[in-house]
mmCIF file of C-alpha atoms and ligand atoms in Angstrom:
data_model
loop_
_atom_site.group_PDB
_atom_site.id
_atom_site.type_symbol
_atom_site.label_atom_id
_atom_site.label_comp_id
_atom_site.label_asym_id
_atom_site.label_seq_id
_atom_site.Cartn_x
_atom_site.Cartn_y
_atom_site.Cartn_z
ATOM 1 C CA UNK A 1 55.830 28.149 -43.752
ATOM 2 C CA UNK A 2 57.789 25.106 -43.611
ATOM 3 C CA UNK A 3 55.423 21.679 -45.032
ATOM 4 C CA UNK A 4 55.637 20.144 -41.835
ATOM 5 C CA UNK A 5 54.687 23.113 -40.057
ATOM 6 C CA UNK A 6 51.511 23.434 -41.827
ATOM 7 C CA UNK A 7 51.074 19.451 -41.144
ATOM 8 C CA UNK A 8 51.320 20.507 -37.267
ATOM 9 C CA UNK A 9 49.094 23.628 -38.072
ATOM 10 C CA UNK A 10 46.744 21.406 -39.642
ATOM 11 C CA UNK A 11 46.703 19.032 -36.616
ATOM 12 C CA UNK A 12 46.258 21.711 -34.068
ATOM 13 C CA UNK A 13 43.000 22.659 -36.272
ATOM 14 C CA UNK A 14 41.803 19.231 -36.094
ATOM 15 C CA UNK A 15 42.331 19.045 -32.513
ATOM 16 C CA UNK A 16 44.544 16.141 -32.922
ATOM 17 C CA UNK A 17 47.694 17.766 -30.997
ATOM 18 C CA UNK A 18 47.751 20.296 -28.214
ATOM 19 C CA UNK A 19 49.949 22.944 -28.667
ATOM 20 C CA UNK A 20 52.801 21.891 -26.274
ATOM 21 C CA UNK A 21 53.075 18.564 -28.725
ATOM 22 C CA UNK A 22 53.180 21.339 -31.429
ATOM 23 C CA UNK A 23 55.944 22.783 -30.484
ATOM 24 C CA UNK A 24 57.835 19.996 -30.467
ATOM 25 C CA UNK A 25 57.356 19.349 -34.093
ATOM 26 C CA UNK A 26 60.066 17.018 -34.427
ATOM 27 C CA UNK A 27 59.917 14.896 -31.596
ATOM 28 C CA UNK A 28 56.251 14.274 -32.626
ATOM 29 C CA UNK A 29 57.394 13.333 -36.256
ATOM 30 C CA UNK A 30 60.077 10.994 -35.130
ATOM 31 C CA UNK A 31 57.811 9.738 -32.668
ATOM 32 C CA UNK A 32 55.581 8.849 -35.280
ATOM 33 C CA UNK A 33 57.649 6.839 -37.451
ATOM 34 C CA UNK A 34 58.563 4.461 -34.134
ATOM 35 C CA UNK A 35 55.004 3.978 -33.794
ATOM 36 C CA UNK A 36 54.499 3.343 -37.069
ATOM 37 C CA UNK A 37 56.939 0.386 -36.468
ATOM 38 C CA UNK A 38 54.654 -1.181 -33.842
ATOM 39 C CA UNK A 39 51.311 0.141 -36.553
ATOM 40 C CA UNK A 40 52.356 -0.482 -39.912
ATOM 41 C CA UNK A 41 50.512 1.211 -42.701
ATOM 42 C CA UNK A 42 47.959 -0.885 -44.129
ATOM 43 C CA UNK A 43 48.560 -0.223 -47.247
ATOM 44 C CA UNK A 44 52.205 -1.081 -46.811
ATOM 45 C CA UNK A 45 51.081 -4.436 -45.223
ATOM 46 C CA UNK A 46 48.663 -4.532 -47.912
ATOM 47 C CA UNK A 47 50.125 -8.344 -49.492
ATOM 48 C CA UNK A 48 50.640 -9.833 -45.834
ATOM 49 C CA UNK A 49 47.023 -9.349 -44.828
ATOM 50 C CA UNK A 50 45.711 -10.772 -47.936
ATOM 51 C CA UNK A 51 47.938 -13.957 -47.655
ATOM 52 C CA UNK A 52 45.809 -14.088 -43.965
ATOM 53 C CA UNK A 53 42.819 -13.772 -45.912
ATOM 54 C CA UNK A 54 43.014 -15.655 -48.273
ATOM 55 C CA UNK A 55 40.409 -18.629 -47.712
ATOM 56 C CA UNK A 56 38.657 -16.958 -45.195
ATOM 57 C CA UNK A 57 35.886 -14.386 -45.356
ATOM 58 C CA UNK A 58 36.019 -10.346 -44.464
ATOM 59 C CA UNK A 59 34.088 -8.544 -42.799
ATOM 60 C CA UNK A 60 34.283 -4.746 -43.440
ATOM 61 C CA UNK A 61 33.133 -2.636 -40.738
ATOM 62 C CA UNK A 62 33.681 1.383 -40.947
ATOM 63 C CA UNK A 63 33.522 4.070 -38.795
ATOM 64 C CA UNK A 64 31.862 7.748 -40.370
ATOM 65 C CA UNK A 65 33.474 10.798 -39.098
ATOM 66 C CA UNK A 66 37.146 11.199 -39.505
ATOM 67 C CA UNK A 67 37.105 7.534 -41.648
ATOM 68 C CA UNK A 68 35.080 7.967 -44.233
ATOM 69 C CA UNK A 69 34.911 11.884 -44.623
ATOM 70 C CA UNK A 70 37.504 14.323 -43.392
ATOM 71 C CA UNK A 71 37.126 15.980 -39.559
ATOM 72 C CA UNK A 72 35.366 19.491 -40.331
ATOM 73 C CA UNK A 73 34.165 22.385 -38.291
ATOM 74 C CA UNK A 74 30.705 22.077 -39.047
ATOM 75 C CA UNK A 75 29.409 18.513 -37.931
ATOM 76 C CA UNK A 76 25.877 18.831 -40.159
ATOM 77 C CA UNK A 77 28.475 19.450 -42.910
ATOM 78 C CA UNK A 78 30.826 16.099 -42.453
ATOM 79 C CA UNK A 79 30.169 15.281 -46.297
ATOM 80 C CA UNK A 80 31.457 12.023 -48.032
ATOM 81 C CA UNK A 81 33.290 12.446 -51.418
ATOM 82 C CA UNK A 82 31.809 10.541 -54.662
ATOM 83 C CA UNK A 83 35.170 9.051 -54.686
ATOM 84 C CA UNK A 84 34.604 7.066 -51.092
ATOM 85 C CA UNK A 85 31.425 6.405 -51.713
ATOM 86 C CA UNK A 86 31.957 4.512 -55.044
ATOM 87 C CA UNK A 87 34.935 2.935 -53.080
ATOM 88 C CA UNK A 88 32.038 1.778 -50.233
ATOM 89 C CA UNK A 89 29.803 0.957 -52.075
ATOM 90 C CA UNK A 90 32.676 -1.466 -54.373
ATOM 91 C CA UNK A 91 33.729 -3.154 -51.637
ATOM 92 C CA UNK A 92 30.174 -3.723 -49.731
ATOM 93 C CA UNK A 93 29.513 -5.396 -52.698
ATOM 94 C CA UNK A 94 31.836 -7.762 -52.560
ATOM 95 C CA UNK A 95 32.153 -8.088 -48.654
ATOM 96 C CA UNK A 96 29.491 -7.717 -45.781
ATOM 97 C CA UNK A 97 29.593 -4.240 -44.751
ATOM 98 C CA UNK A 98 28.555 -2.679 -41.496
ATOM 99 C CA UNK A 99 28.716 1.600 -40.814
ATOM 100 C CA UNK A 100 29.438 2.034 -37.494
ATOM 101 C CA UNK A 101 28.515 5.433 -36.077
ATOM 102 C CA UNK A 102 28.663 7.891 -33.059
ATOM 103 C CA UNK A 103 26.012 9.817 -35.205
ATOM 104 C CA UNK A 104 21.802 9.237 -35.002
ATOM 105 C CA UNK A 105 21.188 6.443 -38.119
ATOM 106 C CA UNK A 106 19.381 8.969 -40.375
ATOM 107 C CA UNK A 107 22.248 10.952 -40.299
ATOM 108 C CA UNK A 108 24.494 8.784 -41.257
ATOM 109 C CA UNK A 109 22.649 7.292 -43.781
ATOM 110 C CA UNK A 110 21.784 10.658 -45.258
ATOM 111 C CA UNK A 111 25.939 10.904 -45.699
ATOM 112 C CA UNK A 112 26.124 7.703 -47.168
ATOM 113 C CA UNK A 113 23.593 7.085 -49.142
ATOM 114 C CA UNK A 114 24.371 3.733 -49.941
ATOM 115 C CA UNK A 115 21.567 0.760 -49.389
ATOM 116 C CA UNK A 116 24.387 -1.822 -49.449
ATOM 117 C CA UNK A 117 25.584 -1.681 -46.590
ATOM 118 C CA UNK A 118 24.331 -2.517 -42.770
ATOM 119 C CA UNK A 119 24.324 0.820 -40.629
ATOM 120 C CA UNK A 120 24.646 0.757 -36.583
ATOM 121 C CA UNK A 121 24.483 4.207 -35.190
ATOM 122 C CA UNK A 122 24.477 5.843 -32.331
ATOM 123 C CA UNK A 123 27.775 4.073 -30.977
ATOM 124 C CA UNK A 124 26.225 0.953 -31.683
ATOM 125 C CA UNK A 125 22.810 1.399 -30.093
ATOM 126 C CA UNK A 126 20.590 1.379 -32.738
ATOM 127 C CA UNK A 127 21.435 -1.425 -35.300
ATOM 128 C CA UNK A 128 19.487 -1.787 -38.430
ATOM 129 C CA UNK A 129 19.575 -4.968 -40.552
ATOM 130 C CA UNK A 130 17.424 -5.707 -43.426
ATOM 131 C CA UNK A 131 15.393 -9.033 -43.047
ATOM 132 C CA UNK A 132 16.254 -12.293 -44.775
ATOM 133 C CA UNK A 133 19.711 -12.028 -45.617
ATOM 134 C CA UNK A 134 21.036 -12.134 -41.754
ATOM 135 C CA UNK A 135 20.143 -14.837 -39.112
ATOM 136 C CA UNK A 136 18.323 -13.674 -35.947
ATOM 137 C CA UNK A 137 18.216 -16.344 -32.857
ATOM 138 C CA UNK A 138 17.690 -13.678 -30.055
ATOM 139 C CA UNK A 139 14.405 -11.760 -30.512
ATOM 140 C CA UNK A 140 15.053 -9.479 -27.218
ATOM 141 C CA UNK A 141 15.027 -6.048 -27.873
ATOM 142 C CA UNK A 142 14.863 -6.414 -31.894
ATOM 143 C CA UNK A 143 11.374 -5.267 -33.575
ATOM 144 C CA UNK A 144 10.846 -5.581 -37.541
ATOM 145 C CA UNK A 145 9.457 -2.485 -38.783
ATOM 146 C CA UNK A 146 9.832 -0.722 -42.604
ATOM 147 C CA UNK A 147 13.017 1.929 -43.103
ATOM 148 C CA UNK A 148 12.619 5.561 -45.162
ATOM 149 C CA UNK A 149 13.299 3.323 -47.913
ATOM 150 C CA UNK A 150 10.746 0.844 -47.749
ATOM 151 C CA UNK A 151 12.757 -2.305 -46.961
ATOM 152 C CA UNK A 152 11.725 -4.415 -44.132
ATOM 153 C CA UNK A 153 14.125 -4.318 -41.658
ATOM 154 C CA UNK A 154 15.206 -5.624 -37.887
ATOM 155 C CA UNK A 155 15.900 -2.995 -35.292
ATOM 156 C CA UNK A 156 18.418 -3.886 -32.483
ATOM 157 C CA UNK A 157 17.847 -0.788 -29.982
ATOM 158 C CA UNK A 158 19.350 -1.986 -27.027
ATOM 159 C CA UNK A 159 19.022 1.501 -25.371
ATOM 160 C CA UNK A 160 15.171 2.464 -25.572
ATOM 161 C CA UNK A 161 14.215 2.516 -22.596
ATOM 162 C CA UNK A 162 16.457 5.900 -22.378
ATOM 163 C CA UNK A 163 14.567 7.760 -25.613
ATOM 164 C CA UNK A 164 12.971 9.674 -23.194
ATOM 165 C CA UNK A 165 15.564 11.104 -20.853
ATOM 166 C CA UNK A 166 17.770 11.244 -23.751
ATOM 167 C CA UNK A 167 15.047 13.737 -25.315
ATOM 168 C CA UNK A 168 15.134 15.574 -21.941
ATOM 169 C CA UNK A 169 18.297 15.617 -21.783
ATOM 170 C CA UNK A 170 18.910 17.431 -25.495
ATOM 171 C CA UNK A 171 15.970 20.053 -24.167
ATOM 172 C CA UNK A 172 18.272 21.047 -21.019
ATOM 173 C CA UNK A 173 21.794 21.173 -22.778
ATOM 174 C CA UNK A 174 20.280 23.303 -25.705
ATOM 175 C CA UNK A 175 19.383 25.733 -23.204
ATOM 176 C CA UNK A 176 22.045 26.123 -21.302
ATOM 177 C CA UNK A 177 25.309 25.876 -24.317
ATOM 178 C CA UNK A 178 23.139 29.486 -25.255
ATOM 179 C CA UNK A 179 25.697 31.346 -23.588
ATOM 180 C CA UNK A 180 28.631 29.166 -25.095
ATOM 181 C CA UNK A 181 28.906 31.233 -28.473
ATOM 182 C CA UNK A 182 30.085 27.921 -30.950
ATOM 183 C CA UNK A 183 28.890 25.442 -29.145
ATOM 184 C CA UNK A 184 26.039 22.716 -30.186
ATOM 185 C CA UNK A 185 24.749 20.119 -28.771
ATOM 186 C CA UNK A 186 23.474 17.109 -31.771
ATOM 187 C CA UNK A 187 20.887 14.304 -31.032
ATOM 188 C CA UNK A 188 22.305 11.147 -31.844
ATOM 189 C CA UNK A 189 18.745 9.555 -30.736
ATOM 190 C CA UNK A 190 20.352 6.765 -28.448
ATOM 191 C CA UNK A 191 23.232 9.710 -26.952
ATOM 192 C CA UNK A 192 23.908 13.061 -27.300
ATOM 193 C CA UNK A 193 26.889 14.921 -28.396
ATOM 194 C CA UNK A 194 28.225 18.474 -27.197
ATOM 195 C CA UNK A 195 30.964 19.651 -29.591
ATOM 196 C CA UNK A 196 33.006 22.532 -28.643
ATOM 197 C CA UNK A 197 35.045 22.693 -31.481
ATOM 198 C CA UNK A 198 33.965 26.516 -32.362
ATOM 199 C CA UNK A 199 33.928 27.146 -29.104
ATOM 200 C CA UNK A 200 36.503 30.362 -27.770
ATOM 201 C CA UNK A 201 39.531 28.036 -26.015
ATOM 202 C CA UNK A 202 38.820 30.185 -22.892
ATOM 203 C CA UNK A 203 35.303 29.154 -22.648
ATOM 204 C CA UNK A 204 35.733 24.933 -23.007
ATOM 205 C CA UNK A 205 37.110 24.214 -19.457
ATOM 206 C CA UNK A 206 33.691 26.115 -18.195
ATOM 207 C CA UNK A 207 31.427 24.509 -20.683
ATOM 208 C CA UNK A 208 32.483 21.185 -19.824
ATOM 209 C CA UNK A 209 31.841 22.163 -15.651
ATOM 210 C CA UNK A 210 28.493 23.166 -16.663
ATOM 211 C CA UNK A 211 27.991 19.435 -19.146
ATOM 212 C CA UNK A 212 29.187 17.403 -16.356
ATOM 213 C CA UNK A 213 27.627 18.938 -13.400
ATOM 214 C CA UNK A 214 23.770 19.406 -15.565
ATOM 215 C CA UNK A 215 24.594 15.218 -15.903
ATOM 216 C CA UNK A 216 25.248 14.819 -12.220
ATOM 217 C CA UNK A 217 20.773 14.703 -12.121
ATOM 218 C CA UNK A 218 21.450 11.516 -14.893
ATOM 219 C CA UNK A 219 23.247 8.980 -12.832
ATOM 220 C CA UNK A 220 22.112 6.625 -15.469
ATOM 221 C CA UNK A 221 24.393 8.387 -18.212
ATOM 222 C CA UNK A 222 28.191 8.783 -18.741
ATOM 223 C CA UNK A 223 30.321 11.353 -20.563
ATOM 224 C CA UNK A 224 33.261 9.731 -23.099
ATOM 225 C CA UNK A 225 35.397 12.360 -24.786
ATOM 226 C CA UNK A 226 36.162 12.394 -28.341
ATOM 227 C CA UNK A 227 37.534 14.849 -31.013
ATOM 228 C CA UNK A 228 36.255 18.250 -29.561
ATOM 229 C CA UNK A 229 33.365 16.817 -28.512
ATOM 230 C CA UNK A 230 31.182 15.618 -25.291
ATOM 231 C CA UNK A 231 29.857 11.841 -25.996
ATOM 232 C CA UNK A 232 26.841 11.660 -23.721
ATOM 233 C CA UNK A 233 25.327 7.426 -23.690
ATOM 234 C CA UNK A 234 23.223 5.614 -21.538
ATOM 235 C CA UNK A 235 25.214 4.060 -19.245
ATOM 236 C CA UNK A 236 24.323 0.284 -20.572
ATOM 237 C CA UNK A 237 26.968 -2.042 -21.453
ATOM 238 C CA UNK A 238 26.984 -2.114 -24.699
ATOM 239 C CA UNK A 239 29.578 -0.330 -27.039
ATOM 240 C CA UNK A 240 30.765 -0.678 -31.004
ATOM 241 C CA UNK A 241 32.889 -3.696 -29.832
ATOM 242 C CA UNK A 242 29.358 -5.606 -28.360
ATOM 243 C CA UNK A 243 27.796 -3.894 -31.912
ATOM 244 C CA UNK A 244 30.443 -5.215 -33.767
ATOM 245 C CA UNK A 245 30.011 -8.539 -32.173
ATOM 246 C CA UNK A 246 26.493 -8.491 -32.511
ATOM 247 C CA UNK A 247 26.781 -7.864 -36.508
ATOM 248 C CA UNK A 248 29.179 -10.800 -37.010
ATOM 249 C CA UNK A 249 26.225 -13.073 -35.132
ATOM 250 C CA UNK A 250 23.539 -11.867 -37.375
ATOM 251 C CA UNK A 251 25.728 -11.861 -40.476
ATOM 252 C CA UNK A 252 26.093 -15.580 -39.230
ATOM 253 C CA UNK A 253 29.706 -15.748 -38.355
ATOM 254 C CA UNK A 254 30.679 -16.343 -35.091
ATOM 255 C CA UNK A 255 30.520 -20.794 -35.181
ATOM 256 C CA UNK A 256 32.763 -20.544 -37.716
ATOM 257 C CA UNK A 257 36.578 -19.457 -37.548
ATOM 258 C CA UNK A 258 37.239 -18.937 -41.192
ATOM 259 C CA UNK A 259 35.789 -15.167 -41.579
ATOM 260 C CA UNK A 260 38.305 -12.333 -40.645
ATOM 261 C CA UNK A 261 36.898 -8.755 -38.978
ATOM 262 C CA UNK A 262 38.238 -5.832 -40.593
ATOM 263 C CA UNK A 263 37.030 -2.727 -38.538
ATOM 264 C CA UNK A 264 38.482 0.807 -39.284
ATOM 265 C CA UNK A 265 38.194 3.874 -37.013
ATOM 266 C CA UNK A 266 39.976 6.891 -35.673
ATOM 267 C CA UNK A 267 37.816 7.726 -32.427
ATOM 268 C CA UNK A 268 38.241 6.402 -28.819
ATOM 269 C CA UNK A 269 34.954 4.513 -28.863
ATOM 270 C CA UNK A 270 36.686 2.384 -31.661
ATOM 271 C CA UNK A 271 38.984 1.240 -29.592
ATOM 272 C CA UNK A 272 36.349 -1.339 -28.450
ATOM 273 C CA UNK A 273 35.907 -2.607 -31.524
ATOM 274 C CA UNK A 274 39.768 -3.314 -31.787
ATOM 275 C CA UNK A 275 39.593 -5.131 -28.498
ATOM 276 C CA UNK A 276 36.755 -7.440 -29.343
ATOM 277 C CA UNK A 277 39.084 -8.004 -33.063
ATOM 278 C CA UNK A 278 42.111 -8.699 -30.562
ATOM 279 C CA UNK A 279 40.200 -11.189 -28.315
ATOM 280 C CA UNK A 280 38.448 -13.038 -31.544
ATOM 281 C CA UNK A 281 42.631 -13.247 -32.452
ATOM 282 C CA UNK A 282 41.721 -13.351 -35.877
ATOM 283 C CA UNK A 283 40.955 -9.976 -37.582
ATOM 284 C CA UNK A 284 42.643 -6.526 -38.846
ATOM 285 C CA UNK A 285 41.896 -3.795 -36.543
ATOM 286 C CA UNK A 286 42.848 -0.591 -37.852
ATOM 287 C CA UNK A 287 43.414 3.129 -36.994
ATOM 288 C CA UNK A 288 43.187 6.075 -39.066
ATOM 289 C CA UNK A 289 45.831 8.735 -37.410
ATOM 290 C CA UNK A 290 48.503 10.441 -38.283
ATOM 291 C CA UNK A 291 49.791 11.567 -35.033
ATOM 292 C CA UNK A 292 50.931 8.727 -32.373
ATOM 293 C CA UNK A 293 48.067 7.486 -30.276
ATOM 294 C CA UNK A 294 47.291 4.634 -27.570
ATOM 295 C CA UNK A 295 45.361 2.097 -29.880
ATOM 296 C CA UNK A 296 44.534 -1.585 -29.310
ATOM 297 C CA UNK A 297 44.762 -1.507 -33.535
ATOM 298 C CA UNK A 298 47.321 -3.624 -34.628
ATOM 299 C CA UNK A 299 47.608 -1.736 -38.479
ATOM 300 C CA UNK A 300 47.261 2.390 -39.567
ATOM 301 C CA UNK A 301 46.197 4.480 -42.304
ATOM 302 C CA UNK A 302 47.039 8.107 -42.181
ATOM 303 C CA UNK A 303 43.309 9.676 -43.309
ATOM 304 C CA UNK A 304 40.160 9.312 -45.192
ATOM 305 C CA UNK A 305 42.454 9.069 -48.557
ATOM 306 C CA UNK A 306 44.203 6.357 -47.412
ATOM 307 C CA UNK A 307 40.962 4.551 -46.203
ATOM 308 C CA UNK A 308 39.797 5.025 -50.040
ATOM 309 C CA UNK A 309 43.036 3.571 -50.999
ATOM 310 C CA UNK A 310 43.004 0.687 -48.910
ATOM 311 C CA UNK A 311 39.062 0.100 -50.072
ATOM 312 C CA UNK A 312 40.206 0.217 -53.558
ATOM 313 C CA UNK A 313 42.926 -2.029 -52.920
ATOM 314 C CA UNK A 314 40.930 -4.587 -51.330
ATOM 315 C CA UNK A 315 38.262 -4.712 -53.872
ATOM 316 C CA UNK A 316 40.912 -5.239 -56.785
ATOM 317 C CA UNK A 317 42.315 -7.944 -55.189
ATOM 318 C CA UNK A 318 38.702 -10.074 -54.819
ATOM 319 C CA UNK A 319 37.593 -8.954 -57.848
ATOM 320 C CA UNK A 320 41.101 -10.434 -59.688
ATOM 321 C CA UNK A 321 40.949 -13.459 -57.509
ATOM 322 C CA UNK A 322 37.304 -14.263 -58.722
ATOM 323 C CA UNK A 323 38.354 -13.968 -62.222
ATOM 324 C CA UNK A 324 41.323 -15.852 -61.838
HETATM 325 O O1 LIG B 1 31.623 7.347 -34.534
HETATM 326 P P1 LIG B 1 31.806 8.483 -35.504
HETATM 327 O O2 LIG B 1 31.047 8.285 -36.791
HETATM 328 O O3 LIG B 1 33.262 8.765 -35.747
HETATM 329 O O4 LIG B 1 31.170 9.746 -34.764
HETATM 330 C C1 LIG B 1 31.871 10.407 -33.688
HETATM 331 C C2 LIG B 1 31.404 11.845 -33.622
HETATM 332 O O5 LIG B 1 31.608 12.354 -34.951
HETATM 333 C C3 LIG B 1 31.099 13.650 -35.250
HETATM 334 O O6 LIG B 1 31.910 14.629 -34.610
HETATM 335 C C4 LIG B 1 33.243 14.697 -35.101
HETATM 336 O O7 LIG B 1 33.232 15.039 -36.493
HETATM 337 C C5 LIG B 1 32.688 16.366 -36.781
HETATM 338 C C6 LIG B 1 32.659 16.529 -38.293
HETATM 339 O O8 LIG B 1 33.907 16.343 -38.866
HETATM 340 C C7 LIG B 1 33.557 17.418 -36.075
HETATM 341 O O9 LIG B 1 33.036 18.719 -36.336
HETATM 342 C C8 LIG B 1 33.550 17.129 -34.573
HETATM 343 O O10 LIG B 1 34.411 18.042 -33.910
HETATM 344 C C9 LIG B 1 34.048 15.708 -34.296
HETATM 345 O O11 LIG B 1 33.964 15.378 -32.933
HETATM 346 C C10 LIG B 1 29.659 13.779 -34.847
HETATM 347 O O12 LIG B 1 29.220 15.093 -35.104
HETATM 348 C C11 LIG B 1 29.451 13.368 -33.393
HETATM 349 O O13 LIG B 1 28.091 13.441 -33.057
HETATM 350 C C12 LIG B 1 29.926 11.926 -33.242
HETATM 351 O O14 LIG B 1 29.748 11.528 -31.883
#
């Protein structure tokens, strides 16, 4: 097998490419390389976003799955490689750094394991910041409380008043994906996710009939799509763009204009993240794909190692420049 074919073959795993894009294998990589044109590689733009940053301050914020760790079949098994997470932990720091997660908060932080860094999961509805460092000016739906770790922290749940449909909710899906062999349904505490990655290809049009007509009794809820997966969220306004937003408040950022958002993602529900970066008009929004996709992200990077890469990058340059 030709390299590129197993690239494509790879893709097609991934659920990145259908197989009509697959079989055009060269149209898609020539197709790439023009959009590369209008979403340069980070890492090749490397010294023209530092001569933006320079003066001002970053602000790292990173998505999980498919950013920092690799897509996989299994999501309980999404692990994080030594290698990133010295590479997170490097440039948290040196720079405020948020996690921002489609996954349940524990979850996440059981991947990371890092305690310097700010994690906001469940799409952004369930923000936890430790008290002191960050200022707080709305109290509204933030309680103090203690996290696993013992640190005092501020909760920003936006979405509570949902906990209990969303727990119905998990009780009715798990039922009824039992006849779906592959499929699973994960509590994200704030939304619910129904992947269908393992599920037979013949069997995904009927499972997603059966997800969107059990939601039809939660008016209150809406269905996103991402990577092989159902997104189930309250249907609230409030997305990783308003988390994002949110974070650069606390963080105490917004008055000022010399601080520069750096969010990186590959799912749709980043792309509101790299809307609110495009309306501050000061910021690097970037997307982690290797294929050609619709993105409001200005900059690329190809995968997880080229996150790393960028990371490392980053962290060499402020760590020169404050010797220097
Ligand atoms: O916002 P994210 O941190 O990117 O979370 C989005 C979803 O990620 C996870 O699912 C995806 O990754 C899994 C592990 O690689 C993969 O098996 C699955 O097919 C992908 O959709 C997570 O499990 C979901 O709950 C998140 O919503």
């Amino acid at each position: 097998m030709a390299g590129s074919d197993v690239v494509v073959d790879q893709k097609l795993a991934m659920g990145l490419l259908t197989k009509s894009a697959a079989n055009n294998n060269h149209g898609l990589l020539d197709s790439y390389t023009t959009w590369l044109e209008e979403h340069p590689s980070a890492l090749d733009s490397f010294e023209d976003m530092i001569d933006v940053a320079e003066g001002k301050k970053l602000v790292l914020f990173l998505d999980y799955d498919g950013t920092l760790s690799p897509i996989v079949n299994d999501p309980d098994k999404a692990f994080m490689s030594d290698a990133m997470r010295a590479a997170v932990r490097e440039v948290a720091n040196l720079f405020p750094t948020a996690i921002v997660s489609g996954r349940c908060i524990n979850k996440v932080n059981g991947f990371v394991k890092l305690d310097n860094v700010v994690y906001a999961g469940s799409h952004g509805m369930d923000i936890w910041t430790p008290t002191g460092s960050v200022k707080y000016e709305d109290e509204g739906q933030q309680t103090k409380s203690v996290d696993e770790q013992g640190n005092k922290v501020v909760k920003f749940q936006p979405a509570q008043e949902f906990l209990p449909t969303v727990k119905e909710i998990i009780q009715v899906l798990e039922q009824k994906i039992k006849t779906f062999e592959g499929a699973m349904v994960e509590d994200n505490r704030f939304c619910v996710s129904v992947h269908y990655r393992n599920v037979n290809e013949k069997e995904v049009d009927t499972l997603k009939e059966m997800v969107h007509s059990t939601m039809k009794a939660y008016p209150n809820f809406r269905i996103n799509g991402g990577k092989m997966v159902m997104e189930i969220k309250p249907s609230i306004n409030w997305n990783k763009g308003c988390a994002l937003e949110y974070l650069l408040d606390t963080f105490g950022f917004t008055s000022s204009s010399d601080f520069l958002p750096l969010y990186i993602g590959d799912d749709t529900t980043d792309e509101d993240a790299f809307e609110v970066i495009r309306g501050l008009g000061q910021g690097f929004p970037i997307i982690v794909s290797s294929v050609p996709r619709d993105t409001k992200a200005s900059y690329s990077l190809r995968d997880p190692d080229e996150v790393m890469n960028f990371m490392v990058r980053l962290a060499n340059w402020k760590k020169a420049k404050s010797t220097s």
